[in-house]
XYZ file of C-alpha atoms in Angstrom:
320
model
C -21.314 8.961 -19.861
C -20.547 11.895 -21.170
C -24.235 12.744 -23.201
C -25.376 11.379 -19.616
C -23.429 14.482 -18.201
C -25.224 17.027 -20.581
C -28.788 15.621 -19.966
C -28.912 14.247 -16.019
C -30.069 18.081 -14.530
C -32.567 18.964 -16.515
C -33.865 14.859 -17.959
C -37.231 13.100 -16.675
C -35.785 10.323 -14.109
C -37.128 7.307 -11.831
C -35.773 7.022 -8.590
C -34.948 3.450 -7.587
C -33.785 2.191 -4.524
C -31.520 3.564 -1.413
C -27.873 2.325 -1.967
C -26.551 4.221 0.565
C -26.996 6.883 3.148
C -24.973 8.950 5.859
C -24.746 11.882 8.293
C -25.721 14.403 4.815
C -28.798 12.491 3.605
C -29.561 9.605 1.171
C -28.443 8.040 -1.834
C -30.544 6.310 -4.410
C -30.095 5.217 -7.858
C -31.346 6.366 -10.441
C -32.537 6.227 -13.910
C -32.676 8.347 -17.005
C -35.983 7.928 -18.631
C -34.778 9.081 -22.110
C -31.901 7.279 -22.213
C -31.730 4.143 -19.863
C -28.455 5.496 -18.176
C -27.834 4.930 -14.316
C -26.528 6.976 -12.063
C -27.219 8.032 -8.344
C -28.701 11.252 -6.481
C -27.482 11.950 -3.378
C -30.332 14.386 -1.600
C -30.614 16.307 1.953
C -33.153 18.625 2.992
C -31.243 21.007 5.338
C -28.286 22.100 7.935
C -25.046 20.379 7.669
C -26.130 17.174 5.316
C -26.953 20.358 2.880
C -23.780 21.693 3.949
C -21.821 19.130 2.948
C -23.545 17.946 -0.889
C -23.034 21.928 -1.500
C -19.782 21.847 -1.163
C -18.861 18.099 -2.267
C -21.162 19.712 -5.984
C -18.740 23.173 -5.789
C -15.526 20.710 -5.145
C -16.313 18.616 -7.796
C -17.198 20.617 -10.434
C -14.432 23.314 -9.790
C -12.057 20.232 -10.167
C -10.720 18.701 -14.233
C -12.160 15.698 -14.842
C -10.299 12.764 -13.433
C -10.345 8.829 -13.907
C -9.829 8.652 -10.499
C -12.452 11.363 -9.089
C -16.027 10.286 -9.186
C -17.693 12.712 -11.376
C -20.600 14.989 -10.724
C -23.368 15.347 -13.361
C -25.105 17.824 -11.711
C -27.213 19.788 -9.281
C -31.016 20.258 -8.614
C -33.396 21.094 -6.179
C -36.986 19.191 -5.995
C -40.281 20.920 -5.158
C -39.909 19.307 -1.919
C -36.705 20.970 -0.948
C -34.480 18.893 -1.916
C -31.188 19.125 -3.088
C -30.207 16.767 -5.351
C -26.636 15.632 -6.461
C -26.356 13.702 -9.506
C -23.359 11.560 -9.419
C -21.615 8.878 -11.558
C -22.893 5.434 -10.668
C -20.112 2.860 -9.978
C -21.594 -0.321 -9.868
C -18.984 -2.181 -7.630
C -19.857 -0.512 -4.954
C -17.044 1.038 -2.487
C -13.682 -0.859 -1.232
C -15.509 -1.565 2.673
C -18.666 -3.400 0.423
C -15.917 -5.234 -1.843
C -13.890 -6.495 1.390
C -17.216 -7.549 3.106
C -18.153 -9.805 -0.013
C -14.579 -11.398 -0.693
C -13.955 -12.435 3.100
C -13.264 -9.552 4.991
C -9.924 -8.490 3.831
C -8.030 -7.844 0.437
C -5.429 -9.721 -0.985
C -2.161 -7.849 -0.682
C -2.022 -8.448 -4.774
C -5.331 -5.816 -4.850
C -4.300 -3.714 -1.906
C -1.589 -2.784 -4.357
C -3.346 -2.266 -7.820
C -6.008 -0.183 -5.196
C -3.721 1.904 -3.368
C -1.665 2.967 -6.372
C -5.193 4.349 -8.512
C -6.074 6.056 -4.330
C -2.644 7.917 -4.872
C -3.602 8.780 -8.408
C -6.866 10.267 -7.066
C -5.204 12.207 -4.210
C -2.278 13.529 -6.724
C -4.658 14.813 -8.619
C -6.638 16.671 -5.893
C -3.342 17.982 -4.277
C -2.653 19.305 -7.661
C -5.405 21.257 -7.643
C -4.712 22.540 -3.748
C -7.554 20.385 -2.343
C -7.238 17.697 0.848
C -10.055 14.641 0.996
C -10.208 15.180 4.282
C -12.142 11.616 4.757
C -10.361 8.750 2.994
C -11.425 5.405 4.135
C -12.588 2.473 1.916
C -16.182 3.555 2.483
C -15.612 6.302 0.388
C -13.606 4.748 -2.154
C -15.526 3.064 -5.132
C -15.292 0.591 -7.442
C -16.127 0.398 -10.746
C -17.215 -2.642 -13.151
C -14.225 -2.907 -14.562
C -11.938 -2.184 -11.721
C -11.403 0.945 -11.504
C -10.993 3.224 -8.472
C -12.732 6.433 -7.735
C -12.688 8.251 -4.588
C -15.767 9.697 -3.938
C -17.910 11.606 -1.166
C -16.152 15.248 -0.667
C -18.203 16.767 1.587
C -15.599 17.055 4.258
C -13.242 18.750 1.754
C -11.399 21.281 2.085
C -9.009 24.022 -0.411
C -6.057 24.790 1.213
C -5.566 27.947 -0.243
C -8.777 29.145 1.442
C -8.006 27.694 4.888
C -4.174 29.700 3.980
C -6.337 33.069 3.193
C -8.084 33.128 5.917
C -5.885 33.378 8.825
C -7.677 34.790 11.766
C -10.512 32.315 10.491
C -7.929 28.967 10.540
C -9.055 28.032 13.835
C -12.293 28.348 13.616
C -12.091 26.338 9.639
C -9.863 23.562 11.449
C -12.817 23.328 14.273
C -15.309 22.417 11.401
C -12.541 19.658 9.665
C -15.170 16.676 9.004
C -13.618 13.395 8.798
C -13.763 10.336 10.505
C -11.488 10.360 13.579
C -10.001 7.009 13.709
C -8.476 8.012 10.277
C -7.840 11.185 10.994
C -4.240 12.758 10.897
C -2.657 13.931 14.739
C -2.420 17.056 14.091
C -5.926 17.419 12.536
C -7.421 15.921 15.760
C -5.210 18.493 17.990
C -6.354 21.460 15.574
C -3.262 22.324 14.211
C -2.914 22.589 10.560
C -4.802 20.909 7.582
C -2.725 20.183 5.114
C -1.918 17.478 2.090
C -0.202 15.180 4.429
C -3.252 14.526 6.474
C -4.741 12.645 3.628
C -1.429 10.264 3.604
C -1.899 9.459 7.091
C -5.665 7.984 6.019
C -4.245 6.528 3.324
C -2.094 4.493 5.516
C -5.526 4.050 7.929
C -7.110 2.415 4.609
C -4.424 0.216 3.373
C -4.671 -1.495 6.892
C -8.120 -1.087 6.403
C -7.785 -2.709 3.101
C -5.247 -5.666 4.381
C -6.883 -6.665 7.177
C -10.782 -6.041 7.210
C -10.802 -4.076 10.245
C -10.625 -0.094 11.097
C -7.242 0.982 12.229
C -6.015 1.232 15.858
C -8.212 -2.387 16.551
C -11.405 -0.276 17.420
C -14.962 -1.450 16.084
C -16.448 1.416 13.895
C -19.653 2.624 15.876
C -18.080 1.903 19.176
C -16.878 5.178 21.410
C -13.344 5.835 19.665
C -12.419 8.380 22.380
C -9.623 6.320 23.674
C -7.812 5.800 20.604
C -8.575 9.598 19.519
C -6.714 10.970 22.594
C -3.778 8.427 21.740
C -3.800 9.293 17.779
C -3.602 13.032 18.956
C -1.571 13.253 21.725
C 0.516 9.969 22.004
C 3.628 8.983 20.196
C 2.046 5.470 18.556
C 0.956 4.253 15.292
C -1.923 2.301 14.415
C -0.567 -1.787 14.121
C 0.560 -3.060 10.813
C -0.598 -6.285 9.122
C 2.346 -8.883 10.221
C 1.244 -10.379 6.838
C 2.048 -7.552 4.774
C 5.174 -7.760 2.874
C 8.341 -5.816 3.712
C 7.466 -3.579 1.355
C 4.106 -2.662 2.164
C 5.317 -2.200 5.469
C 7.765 0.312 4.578
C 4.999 2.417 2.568
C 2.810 1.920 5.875
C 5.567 3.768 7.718
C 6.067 6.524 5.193
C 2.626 7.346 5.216
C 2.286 7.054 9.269
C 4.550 9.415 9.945
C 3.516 11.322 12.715
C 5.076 14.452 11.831
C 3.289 15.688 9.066
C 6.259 17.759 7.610
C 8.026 14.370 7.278
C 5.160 12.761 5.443
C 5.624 11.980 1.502
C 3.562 12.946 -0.985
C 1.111 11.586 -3.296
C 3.142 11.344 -6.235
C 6.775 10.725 -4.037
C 4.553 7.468 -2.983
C 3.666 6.608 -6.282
C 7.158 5.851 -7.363
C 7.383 3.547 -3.775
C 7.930 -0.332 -4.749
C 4.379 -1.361 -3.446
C 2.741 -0.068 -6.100
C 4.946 0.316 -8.476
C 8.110 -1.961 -8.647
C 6.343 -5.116 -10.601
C 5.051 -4.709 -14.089
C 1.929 -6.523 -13.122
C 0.990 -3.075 -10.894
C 2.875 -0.528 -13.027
C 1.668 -1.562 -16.318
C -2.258 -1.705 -15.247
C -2.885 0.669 -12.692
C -6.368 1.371 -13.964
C -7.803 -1.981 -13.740
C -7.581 -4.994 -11.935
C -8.729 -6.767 -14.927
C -4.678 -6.727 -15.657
C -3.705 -8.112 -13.186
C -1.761 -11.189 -13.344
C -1.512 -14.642 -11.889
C -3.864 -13.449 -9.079
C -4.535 -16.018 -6.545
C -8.020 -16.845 -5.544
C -7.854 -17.562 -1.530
C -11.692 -17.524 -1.176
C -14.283 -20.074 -2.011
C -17.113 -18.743 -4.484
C -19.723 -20.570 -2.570
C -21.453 -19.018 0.346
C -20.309 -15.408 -1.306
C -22.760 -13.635 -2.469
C -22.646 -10.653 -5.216
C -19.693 -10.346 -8.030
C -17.758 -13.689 -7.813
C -13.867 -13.923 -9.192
C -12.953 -16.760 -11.630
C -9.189 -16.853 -13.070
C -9.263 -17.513 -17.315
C -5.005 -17.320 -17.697
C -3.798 -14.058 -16.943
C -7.133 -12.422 -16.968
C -9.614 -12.086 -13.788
C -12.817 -12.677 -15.007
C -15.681 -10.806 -13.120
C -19.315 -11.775 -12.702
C -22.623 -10.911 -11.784
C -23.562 -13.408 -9.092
C-alpha cells in the first residue's frame, strides 16, 4: 500500500464501478494502471458534498497513520471539476453490508472483536483532539482479513477549534453533521460537542451491530423526528438486545449515558470485559481471523458474497 500511497495523485487510473454514494457525492473504485493496485475515489462537484471530502482529505491527512483509520492516498481535481479523494480500498465492505449478507445481525462473538478495533479507532482520534461525529456501521469498514477501519470523516470535527472559537460555538454546533438517530442528546439540543458524543454512537452501533436494526426501533429513511425530540429532550435510552450478555449490557449502559460528563472514554472502555476479559478478544483484536471456536448460526446457502467456513480454531473466509 504504501508505494500505492506515493503514486495514486499523480498515476494514470481506470475508474470502475460505483460502490457507494451519499449526501457528498460518489464513490467508485478504482484502478492503478501502472501498478494493478485498487483503491476508491470518492468525487463531488460542489457546495456541501465538496464541503465535506475537503475536510474528511484535511482530517485525514493531518492525522498519524492508524490501523484503525482508513487512510487517504490523496487529493485531485479533474478537468471536469471534480474533486477527487483517493482512499484505501477495503474490500469487505462496511459493518451495515457485512450484517446484511450474514442474516441481518452479528454474532455477539464479532460484535466484540468489532467494537474493541471501533474503540481503537476512536482512541486514536481522541488522541489527536478529533470527534467522528458520525459512527454507525455504514461508516465502519471491513477489511479482507478482518480488520476494522472507520472511515467517512466528513462530519468531523477538532475540538480544539470548536474550543477557540467561542463566539463561533453556536454557530459550529448548528453545522454538527451526523446522523440523528445516533446522535448524542446534547449534540441534538446544541450544547457541546465533545469526545463523549462519539461513545453514545458507539453504543447506537453495537445495537446496531447485535440486532440488525437502527437504534430507538425506527426504520432508517423513515421521518425520525419523534425519536429525535425524545433522544434530545427525554430521559430514555435506546432498547438493549435482551440477547446480549450481561456484560455487553453493562458496556451498553456506560456508553448510553445520557450525561455526557458521566460518559467513559475510549480507552476507559477498552479495558471493559466485553472486549477485553477473554483471551480469544484480547489476544486478536486486529482480526477476526483469531478468533476462536466461533459458532456458525447461519446457513451458507441462499447467502450471497464472502461465505464463513470453520477449519479448527481458524475462520476461514471466501470469495463466494
Amino acid at each position: 500500500m504504501s508505494a500505492m500511497c506515493q503514486s495514486v495523485r499523480d498515476c494514470e487510473w481506470v475508474k470502475g464501478k460505483m460502490v457507494g454514494s451519499g449526501s457528498f457525492g460518489s464513490v467508485h473504485l478504482a484502478m492503478n494502471k501502472s501498478t494493478g493496485g485498487l483503491f476508491v475515489v470518492k468525487s463531488a462537484r460542489s457546495g456541501t458534498g465538496r464541503e465535506a471530502l475537503n475536510n474528511e482529505a484535511k482530517i485525514l491527512k493531518a492525522l498519524k497513520p492508524s490501523p484503525y483509520i482508513v487512510q487517504c492516498l490523496g487529493t485531485k481535481e479533474d478537468r471536469g471539476g471534480n474533486l477527487n479523494v483517493f482512499m484505501e480500498y477495503m474490500a469487505g465492505g462496511s459493518l451495515a453490508d457485512v450484517s446484511h449478507k450474514f442474516g441481518g445481525s452479528l454474532h455477539e462473538e464479532v460484535v466484540r472483536v468489532y467494537t474493541r478495533e471501533i474503540l481503537q479507532g476512536l482512541k486514536h482520534l481522541h488522541q489527536h483532539g478529533i470527534v467522528h461525529c458520525d459512527l454507525k456501521c455504514k461508516n465502519v469498514l471491513l477489511g479482507s482479513s478482518g480488520n476494522i477501519k472507520l472511515a467517512d470523516f466528513g462530519c468531523a470535527k477538532r475540538v480544539k477549534d470548536l474550543n477557540n472559537d467561542r463566539g463561533g460555538l453556536a454557530n459550529s454546533l448548528l453545522c454538527v453533521g451526523g446522523t440523528p438517530l445516533w446522535m448524542a442528546p446534547e449534540v441534538l439540543r446544541n450544547e457541546m460537542l465533545g469526545f463523549g458524543a462519539d461513545i453514545w454512537s458507539l453504543g447506537c452501533t453495537v445495537i446496531e451491530m447485535a440486532t440488525g436494526r437502527p437504534p430507538w426501533g425506527v426504520v432508517e429513511g423513515s421521518n425520525p423526528m419523534a425519536s429525535v425530540l425524545r433522544i434530545a429532550h427525554g430521559d430514555v435510552v435506546p432498547h438493549f438486545p435482551s440477547h446480549i450478555s450481561k456484560e455487553g449490557l453493562d458496556f451498553l449502559s456506560m456508553c448510553l449515558e445520557r450525561n455526557a460528563d458521566k460518559r467513559c472514554s475510549a480507552e476507559e472502555l477498552l479495558s471493559h470485559p466485553f472486549v477485553s476479559r477473554n483471551k480469544q478478544y484480547a489476544s486478536s483484536p486486529t482480526c477476526v481471523l483469531e478468533i476462536h471456536n466461533f459458532e456458525d448460526t447461519y446457513e451458507s446457502e441462499g447467502h450471497e458474497g464472502t461465505s464463513l467456513g470453520s477449519s479448527g480454531n481458524w475462520i476461514t473466509v471466501r470469495s463466494g
